[in-house]
PDB file of C-alpha atoms in Angstrom:
ATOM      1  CA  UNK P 280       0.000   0.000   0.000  1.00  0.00           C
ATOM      2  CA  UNK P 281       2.893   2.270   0.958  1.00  0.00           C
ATOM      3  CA  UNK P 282       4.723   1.831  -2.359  1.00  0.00           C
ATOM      4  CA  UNK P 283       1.387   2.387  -4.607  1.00  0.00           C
ATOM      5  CA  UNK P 284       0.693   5.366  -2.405  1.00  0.00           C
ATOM      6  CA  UNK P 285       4.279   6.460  -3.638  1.00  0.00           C
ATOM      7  CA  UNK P 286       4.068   5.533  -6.860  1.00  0.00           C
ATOM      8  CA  UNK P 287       0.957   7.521  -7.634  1.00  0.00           C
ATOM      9  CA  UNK P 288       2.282  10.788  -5.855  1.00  0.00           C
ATOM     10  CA  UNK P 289       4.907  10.475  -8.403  1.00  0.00           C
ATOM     11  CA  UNK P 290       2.723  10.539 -11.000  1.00  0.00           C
ATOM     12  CA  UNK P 291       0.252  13.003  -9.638  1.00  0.00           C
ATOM     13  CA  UNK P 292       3.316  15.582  -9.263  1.00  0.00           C
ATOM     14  CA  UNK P 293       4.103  14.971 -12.494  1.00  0.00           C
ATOM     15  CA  UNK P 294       0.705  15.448 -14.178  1.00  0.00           C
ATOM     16  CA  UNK P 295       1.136  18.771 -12.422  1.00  0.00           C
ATOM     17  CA  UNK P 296       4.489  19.548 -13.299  1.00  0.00           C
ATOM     18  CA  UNK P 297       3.105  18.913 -16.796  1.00  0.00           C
ATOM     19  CA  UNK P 298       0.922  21.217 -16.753  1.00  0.00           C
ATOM     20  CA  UNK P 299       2.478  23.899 -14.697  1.00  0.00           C
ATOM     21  CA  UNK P 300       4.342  27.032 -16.569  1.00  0.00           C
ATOM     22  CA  UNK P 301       7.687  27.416 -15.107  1.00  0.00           C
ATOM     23  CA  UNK P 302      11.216  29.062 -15.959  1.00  0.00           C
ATOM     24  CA  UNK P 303      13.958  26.289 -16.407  1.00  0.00           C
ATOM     25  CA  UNK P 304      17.720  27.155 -16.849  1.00  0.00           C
ATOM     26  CA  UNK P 305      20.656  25.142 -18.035  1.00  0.00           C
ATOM     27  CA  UNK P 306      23.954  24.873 -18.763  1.00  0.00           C
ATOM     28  CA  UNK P 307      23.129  24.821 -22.781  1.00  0.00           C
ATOM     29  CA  UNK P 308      20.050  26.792 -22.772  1.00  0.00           C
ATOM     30  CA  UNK P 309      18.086  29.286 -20.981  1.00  0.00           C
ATOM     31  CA  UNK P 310      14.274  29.711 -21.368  1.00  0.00           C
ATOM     32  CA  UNK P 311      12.161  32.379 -19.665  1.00  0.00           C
ATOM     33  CA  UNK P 312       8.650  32.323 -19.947  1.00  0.00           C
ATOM     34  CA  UNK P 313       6.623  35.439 -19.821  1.00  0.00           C
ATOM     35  CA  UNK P 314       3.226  35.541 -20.717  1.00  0.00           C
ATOM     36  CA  UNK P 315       3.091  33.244 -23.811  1.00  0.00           C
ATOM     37  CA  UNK P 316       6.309  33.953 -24.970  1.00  0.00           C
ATOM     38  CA  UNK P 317       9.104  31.752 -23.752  1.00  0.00           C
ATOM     39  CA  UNK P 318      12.355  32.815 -25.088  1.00  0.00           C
ATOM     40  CA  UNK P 319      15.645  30.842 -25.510  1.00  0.00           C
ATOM     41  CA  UNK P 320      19.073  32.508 -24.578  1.00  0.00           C
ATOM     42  CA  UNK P 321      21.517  30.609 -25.915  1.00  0.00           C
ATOM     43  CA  UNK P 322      22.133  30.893 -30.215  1.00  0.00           C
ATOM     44  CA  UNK P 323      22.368  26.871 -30.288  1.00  0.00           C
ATOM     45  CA  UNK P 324      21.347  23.711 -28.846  1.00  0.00           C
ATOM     46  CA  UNK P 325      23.053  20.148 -28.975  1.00  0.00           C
ATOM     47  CA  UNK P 326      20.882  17.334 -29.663  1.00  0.00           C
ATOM     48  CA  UNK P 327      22.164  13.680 -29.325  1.00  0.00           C
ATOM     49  CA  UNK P 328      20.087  10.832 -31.391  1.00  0.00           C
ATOM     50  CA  UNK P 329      21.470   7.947 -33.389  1.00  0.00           C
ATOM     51  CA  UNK P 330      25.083   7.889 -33.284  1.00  0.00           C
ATOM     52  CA  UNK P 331      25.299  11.030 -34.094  1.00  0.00           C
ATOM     53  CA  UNK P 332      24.974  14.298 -32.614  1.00  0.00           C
ATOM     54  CA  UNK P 333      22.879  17.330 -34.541  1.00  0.00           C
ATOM     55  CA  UNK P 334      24.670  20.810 -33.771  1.00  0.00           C
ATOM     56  CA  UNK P 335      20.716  23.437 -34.761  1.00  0.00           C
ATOM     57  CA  UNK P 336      21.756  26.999 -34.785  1.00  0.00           C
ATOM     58  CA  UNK P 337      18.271  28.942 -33.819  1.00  0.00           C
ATOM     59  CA  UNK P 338      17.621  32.015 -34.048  1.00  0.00           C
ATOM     60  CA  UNK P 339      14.784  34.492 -32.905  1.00  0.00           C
ATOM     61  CA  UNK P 340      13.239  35.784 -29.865  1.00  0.00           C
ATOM     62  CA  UNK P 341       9.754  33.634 -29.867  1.00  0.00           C
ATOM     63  CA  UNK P 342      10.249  30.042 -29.739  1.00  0.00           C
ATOM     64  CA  UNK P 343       7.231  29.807 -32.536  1.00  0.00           C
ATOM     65  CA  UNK P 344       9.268  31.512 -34.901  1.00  0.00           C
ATOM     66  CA  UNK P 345      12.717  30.222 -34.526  1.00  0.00           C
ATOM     67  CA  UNK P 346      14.201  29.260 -37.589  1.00  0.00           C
ATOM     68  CA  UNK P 347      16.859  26.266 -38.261  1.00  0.00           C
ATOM     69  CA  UNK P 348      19.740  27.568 -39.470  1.00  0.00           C
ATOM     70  CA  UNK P 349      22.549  24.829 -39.441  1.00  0.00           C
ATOM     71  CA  UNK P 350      22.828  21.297 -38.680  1.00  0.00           C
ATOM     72  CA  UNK P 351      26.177  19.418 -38.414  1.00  0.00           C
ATOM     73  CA  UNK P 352      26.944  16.255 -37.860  1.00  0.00           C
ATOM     74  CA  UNK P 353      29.542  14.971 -35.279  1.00  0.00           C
ATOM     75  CA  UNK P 354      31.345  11.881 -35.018  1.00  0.00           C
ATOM     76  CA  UNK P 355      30.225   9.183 -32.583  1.00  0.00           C
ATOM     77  CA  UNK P 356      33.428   9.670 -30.674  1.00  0.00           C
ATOM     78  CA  UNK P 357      32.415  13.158 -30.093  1.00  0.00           C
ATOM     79  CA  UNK P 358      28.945  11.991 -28.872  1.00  0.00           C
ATOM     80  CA  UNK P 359      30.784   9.635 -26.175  1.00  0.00           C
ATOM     81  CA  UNK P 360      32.182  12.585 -24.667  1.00  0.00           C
ATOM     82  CA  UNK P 361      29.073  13.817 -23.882  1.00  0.00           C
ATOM     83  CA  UNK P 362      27.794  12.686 -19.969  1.00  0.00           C
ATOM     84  CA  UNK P 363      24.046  11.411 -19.043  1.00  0.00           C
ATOM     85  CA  UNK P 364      21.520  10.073 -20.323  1.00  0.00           C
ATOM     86  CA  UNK P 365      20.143  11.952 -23.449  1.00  0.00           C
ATOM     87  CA  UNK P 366      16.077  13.027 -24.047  1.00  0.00           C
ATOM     88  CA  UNK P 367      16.197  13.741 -27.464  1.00  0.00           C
ATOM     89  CA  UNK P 368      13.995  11.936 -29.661  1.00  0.00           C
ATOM     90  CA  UNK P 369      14.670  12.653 -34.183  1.00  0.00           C
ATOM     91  CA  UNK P 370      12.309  10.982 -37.086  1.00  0.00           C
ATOM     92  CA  UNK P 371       9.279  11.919 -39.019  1.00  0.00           C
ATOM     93  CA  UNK P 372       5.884  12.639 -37.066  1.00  0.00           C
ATOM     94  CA  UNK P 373       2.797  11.723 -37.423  1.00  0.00           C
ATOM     95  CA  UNK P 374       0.239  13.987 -36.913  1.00  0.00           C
ATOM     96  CA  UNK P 375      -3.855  13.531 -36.037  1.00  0.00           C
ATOM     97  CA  UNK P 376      -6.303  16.125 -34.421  1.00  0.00           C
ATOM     98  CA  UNK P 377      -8.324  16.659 -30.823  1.00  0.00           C
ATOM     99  CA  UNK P 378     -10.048  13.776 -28.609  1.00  0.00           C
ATOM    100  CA  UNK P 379      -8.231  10.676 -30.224  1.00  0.00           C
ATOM    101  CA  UNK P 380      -9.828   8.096 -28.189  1.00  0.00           C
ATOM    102  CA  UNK P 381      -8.172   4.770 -26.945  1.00  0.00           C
ATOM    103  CA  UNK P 382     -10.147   3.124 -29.391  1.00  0.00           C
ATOM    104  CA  UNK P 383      -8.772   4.283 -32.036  1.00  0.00           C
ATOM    105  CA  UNK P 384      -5.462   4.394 -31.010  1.00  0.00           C
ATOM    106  CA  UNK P 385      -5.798   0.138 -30.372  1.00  0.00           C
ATOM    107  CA  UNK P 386      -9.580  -0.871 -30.384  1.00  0.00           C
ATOM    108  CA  UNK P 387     -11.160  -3.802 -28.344  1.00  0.00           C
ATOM    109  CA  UNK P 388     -10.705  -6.706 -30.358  1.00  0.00           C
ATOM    110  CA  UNK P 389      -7.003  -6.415 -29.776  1.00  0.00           C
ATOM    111  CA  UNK P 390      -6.881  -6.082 -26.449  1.00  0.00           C
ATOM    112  CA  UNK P 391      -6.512  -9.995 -25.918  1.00  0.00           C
ATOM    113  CA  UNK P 392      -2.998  -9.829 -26.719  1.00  0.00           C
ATOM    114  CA  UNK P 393      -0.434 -10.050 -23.822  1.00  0.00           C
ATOM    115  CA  UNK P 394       2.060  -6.984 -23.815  1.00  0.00           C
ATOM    116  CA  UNK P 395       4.330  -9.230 -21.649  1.00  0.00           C
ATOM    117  CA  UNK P 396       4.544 -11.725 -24.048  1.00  0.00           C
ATOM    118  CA  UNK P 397       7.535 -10.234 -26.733  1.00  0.00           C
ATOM    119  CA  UNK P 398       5.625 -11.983 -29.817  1.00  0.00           C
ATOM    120  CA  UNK P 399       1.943 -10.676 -28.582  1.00  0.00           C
ATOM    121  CA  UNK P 400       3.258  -7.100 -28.176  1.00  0.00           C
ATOM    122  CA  UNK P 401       5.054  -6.686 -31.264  1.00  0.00           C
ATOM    123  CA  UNK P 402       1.769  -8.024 -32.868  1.00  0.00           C
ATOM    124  CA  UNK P 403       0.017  -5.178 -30.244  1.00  0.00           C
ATOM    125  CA  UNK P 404       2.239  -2.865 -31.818  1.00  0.00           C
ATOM    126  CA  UNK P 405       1.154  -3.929 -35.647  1.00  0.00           C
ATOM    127  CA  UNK P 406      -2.443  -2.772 -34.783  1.00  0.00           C
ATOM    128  CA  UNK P 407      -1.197   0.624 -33.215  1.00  0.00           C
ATOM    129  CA  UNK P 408      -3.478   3.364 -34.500  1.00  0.00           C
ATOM    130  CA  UNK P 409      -5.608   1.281 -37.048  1.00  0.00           C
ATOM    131  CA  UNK P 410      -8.899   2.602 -35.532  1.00  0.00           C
ATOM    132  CA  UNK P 411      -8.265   5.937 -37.255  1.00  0.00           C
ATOM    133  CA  UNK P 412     -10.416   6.978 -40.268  1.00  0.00           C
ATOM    134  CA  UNK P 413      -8.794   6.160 -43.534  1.00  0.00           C
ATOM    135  CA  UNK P 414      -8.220   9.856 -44.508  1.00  0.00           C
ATOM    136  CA  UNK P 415      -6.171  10.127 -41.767  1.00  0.00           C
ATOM    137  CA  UNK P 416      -3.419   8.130 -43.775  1.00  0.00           C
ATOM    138  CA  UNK P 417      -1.435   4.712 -42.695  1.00  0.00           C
ATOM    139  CA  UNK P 418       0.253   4.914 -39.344  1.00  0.00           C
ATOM    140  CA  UNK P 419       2.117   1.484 -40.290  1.00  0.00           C
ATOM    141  CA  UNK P 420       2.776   0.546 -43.806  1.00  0.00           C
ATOM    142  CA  UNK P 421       0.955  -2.632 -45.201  1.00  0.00           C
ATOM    143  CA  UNK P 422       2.828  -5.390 -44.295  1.00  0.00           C
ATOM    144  CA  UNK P 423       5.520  -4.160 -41.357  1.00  0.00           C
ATOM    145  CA  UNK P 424       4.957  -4.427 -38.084  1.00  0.00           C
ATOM    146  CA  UNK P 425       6.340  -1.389 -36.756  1.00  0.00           C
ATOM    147  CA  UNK P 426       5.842   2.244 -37.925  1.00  0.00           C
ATOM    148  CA  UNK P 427       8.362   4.982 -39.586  1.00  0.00           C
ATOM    149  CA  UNK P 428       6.771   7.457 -37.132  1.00  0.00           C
ATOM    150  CA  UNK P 429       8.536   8.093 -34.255  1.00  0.00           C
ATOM    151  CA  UNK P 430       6.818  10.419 -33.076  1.00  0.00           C
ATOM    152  CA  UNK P 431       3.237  11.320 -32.538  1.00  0.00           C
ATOM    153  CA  UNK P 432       1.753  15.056 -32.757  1.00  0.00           C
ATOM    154  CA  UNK P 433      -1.992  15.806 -31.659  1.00  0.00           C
ATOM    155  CA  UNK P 434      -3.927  18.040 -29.994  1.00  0.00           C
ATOM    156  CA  UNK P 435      -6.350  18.557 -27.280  1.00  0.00           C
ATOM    157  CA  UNK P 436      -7.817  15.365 -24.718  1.00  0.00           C
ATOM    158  CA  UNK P 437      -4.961  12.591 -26.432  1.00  0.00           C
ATOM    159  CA  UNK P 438      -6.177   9.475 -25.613  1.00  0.00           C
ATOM    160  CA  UNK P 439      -9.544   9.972 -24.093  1.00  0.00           C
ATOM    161  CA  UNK P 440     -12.143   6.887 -23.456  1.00  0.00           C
ATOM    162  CA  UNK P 441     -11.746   3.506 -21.677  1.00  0.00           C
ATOM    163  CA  UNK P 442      -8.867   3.440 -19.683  1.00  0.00           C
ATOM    164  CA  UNK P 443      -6.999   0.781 -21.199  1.00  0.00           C
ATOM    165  CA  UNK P 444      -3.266   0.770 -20.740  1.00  0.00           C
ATOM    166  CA  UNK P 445      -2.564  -1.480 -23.975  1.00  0.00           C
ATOM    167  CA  UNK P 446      -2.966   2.709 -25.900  1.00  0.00           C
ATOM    168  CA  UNK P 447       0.335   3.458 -24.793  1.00  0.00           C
ATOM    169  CA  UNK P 448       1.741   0.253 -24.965  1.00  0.00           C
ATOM    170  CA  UNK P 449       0.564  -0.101 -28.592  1.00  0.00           C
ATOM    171  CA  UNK P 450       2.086   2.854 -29.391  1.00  0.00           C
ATOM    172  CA  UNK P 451       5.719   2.590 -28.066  1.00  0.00           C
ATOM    173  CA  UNK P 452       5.449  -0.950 -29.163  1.00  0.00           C
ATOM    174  CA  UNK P 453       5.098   0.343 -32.678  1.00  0.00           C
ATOM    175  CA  UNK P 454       7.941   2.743 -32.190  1.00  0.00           C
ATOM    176  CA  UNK P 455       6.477   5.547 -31.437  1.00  0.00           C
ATOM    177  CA  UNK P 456       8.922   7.208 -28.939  1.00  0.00           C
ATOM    178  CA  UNK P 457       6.999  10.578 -27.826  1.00  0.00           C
ATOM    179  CA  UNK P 458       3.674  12.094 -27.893  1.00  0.00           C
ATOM    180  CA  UNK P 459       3.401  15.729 -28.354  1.00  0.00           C
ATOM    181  CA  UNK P 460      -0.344  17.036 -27.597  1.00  0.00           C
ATOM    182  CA  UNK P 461      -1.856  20.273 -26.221  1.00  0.00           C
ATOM    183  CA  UNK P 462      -3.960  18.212 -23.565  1.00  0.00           C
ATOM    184  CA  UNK P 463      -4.320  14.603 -22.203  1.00  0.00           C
ATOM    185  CA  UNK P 464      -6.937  12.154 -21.133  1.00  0.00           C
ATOM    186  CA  UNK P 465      -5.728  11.899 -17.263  1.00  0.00           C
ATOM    187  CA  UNK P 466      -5.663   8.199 -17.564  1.00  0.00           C
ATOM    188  CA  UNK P 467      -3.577   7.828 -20.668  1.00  0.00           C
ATOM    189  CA  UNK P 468      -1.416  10.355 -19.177  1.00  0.00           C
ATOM    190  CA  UNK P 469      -0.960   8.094 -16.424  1.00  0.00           C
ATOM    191  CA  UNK P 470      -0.628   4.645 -18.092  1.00  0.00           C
ATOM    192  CA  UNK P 471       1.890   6.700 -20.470  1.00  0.00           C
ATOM    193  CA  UNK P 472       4.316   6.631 -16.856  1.00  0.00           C
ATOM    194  CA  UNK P 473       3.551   3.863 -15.636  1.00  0.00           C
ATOM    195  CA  UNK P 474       4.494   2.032 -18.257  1.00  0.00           C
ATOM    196  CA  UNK P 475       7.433   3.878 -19.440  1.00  0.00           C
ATOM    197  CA  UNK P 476       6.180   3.236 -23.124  1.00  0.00           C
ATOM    198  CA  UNK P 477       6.660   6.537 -24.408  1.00  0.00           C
ATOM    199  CA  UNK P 478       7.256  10.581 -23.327  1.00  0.00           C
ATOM    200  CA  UNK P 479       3.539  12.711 -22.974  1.00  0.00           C
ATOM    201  CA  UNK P 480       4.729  15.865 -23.884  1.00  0.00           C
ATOM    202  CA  UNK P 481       2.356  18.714 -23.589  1.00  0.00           C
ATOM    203  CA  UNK P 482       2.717  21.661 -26.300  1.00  0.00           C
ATOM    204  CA  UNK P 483       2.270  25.303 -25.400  1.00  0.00           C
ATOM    205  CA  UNK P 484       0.098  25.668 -28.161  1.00  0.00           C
ATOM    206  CA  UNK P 485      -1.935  23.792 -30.947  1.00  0.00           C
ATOM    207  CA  UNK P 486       1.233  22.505 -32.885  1.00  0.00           C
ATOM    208  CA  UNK P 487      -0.744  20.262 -35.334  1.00  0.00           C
ATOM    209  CA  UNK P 488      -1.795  22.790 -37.099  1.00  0.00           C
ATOM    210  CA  UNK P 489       1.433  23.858 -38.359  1.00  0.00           C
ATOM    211  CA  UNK P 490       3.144  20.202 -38.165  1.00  0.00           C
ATOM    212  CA  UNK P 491       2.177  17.523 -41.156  1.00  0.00           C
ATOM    213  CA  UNK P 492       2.489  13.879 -41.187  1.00  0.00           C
ATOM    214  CA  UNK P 493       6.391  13.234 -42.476  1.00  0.00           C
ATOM    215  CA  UNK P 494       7.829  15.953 -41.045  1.00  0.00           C
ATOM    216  CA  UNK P 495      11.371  15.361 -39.670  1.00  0.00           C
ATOM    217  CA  UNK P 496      11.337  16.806 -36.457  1.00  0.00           C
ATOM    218  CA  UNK P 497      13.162  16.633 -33.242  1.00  0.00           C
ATOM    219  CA  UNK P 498      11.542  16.606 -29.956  1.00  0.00           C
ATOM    220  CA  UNK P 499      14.050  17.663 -27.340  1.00  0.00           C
ATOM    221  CA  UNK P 500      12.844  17.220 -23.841  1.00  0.00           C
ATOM    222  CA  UNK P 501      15.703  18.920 -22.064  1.00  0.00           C
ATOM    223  CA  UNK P 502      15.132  22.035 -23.359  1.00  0.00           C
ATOM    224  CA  UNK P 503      11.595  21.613 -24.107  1.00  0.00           C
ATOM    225  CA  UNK P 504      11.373  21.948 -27.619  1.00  0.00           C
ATOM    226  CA  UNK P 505       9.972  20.398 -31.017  1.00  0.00           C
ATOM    227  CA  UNK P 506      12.118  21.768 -33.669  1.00  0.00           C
ATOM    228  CA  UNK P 507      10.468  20.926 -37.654  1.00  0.00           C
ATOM    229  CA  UNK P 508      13.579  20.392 -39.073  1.00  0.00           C
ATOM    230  CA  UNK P 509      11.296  20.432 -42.591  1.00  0.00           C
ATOM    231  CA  UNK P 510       9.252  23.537 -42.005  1.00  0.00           C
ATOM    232  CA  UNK P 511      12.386  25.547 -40.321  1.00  0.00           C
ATOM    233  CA  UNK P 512      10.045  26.373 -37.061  1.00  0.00           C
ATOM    234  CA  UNK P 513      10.388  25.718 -33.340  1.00  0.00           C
ATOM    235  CA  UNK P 514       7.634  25.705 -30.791  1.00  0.00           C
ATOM    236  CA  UNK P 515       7.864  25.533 -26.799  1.00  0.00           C
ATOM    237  CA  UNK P 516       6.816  22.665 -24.828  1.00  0.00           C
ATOM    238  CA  UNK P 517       6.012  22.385 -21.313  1.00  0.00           C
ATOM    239  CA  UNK P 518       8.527  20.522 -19.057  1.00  0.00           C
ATOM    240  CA  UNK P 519       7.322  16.758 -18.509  1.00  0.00           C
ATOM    241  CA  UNK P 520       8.615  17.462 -14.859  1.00  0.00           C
ATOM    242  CA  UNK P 521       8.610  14.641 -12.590  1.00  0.00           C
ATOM    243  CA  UNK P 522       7.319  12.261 -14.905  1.00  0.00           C
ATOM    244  CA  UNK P 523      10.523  11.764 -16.775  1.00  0.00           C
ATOM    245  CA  UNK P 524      12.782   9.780 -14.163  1.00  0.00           C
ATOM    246  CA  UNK P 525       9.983   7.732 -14.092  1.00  0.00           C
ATOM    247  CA  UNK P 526       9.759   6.977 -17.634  1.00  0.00           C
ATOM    248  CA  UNK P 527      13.426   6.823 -18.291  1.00  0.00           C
ATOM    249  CA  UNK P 528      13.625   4.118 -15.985  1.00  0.00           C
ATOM    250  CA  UNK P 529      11.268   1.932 -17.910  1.00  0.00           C
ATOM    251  CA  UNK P 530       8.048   2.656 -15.819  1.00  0.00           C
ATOM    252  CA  UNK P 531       7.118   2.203 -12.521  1.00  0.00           C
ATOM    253  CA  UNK P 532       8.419  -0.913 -11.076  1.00  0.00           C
ATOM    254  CA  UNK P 533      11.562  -0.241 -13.071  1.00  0.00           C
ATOM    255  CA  UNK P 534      11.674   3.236 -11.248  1.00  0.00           C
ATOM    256  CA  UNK P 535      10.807   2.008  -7.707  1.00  0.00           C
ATOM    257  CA  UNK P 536      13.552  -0.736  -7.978  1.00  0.00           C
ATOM    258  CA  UNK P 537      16.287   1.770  -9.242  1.00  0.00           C
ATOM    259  CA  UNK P 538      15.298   4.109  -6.509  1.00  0.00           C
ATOM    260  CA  UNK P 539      14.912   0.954  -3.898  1.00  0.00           C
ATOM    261  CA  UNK P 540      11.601   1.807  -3.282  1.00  0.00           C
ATOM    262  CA  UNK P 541      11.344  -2.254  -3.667  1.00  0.00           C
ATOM    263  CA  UNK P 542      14.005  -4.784  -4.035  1.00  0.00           C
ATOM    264  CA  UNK P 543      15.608  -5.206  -7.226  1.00  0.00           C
ATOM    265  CA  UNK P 544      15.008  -8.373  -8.996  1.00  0.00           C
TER     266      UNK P 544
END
C-alpha cells in the first residue's frame, strides 16, 4: 500500500508539473517564460540521437518563430564525450487532431494480446493506430509491423475513453517514442508513466496545425522543444517534470527498484 501510495504521488506531481508554466535554466540553454512567450538565450542547442549528434543553430526571440539555421553532424566519438543520459527523440511525425480516443489508437478486439509476451506485443504494436479513419493516412505501412513514425503530434484530450493501458503500450510498441499534444486524457497520461512506453509531452500551443504527417522533427525534452527540421520552425513545450525519471527508468516498477523503493530483482 505504501509503495502504490508512492508511486501515484509520483505521477500526480508529475501530471502537475506537466501542466504547470515554469522558468527552467541550463547549462546549454536558458528559457524564460513570460506571458506566452518563452524565449531561448543561448544561439544553439546540442541534440544527441542515433550515433550522431545534430549541432541546430536557432535564431529568434519567440520560440514559434525560430528558424533552423545549421545542422552538423559529429562523429560518434564526439557523442561519447558527452555525460548522461540523453532526451532527445529525431524521425518523421505523425500527426492527427483533438479527442483521439483509446479506441482508435488500439480498439477492443485487440486487447486480448499479452504486452508481456515479446511476440503478442510486437503483434500489439502492428495494430497501433488502425482505428483511425482512412483519410487520416497509414500509421504502419501494409505489411511491417512497426511504424516509420517516431513520433506522434496531436492536440487537445490525447487518448480519451476507456482506460486501457494497452494505448500506450501499442504505441511505443510500434515505435512511437513521444507524444506531443496540447492536452491529455488523465488516464492515458498516467498509463503513459507507468508504463514507461513513451514521453507525454504537452505543447504550449496547438502545434498540429502547423506540423504535417512526415515531417522530420526533433523533440528535445531537455530544453523543451519540437524543432520541424522540414518547415524551419520551433515551438515551446512544457517541461514533462517529474514524470521523466519515471519513464526513463522503464516505468514504474523499473523506477521504484532503481530508486529501492522495492528490491531489485
Amino acid at each position: 500500500m505504501a509503495l502504490c501510495m508512492t508511486i501515484t504521488s509520483c505521477i500526480s506531481a508529475a501530471s502537475f508539473a506537466a501542466s504547470s508554466s515554469t522558468t527552467r535554466r541550463d547549462s546549454k540553454a536558458s528559457c524564460a517564460r513570460v506571458g506566452n512567450v518563452q524565449a531561448l538565450s543561448s544561439s544553439a542547442q546540442w541534440s544527441t540521437f542515433g550515433g550522431s549528434r545534430l549541432e541546430t543553430g536557432v535564431a529568434g526571440k519567440r520560440c514559434g518563430e525560430q528558424k533552423v539555421t545549421a545542422v552538423r553532424a559529429l562523429a560518434p566519438a564526439d557523442v561519447e564525450k558527452e555525460s548522461g543520459p540523453s532526451r532527445v527523440i529525431h524521425g518523421q511525425c505523425f500527426v492527427v487532431g483533438d479527442n483521439i480516443d483509446t479506441d482508435q489508437i488500439i480498439p477492443a478486439e485487440y486487447l486480448t494480446l499479452v504486452p508481456s509476451k515479446p511476440d503478442e506485443y510486437e503483434k500489439l504494436g502492428s495494430y497501433a493506430m488502425i482505428g483511425l479513419p482512412a483519410d487520416w493516412g497509414r500509421f504502419i505501412e501494409e505489411g511491417q509491423m512497426k511504424t516509420k513514425y517516431s513520433v506522434m503530434i496531436g492536440g487537445y484530450n490525447f487518448g480519451c475513453g476507456s482506460s486501457r493501458e494497452h494505448a500506450p503500450v501499442a504505441l511505443g510498441a510500434a515505435g512511437v517514442r513521444v507524444v506531443v499534444a496540447e492536452s491529455y486524457a488523465r488516464i492515458f497520461f498516467r498509463n503513459s508513466v507507468a508504463t514507461g512506453e513513451l514521453y507525454p509531452v504537452e505543447s504550449e500551443s496547438r502545434v498540429f496545425h502547423e506540423n504535417s504527417t512526415g515531417d522530420t522533427v526533433t523533440v528535445d525534452l531537455d530544453n523543451n522543444i519540437l524543432i520541424n527540421h522540414t518547415k524551419g520552425k520551433t515551438f515551446p513545450l512544457k517541461p514533462i517534470g517529474d514524470a521523466g525519471p519515471v519513464i526513463d527508468a522503464g516505468g514504474i516498477f523499473a523506477y521504484a527498484r532503481k530508486t529501492g523503493m522495492i528490491a531489485a530483482k
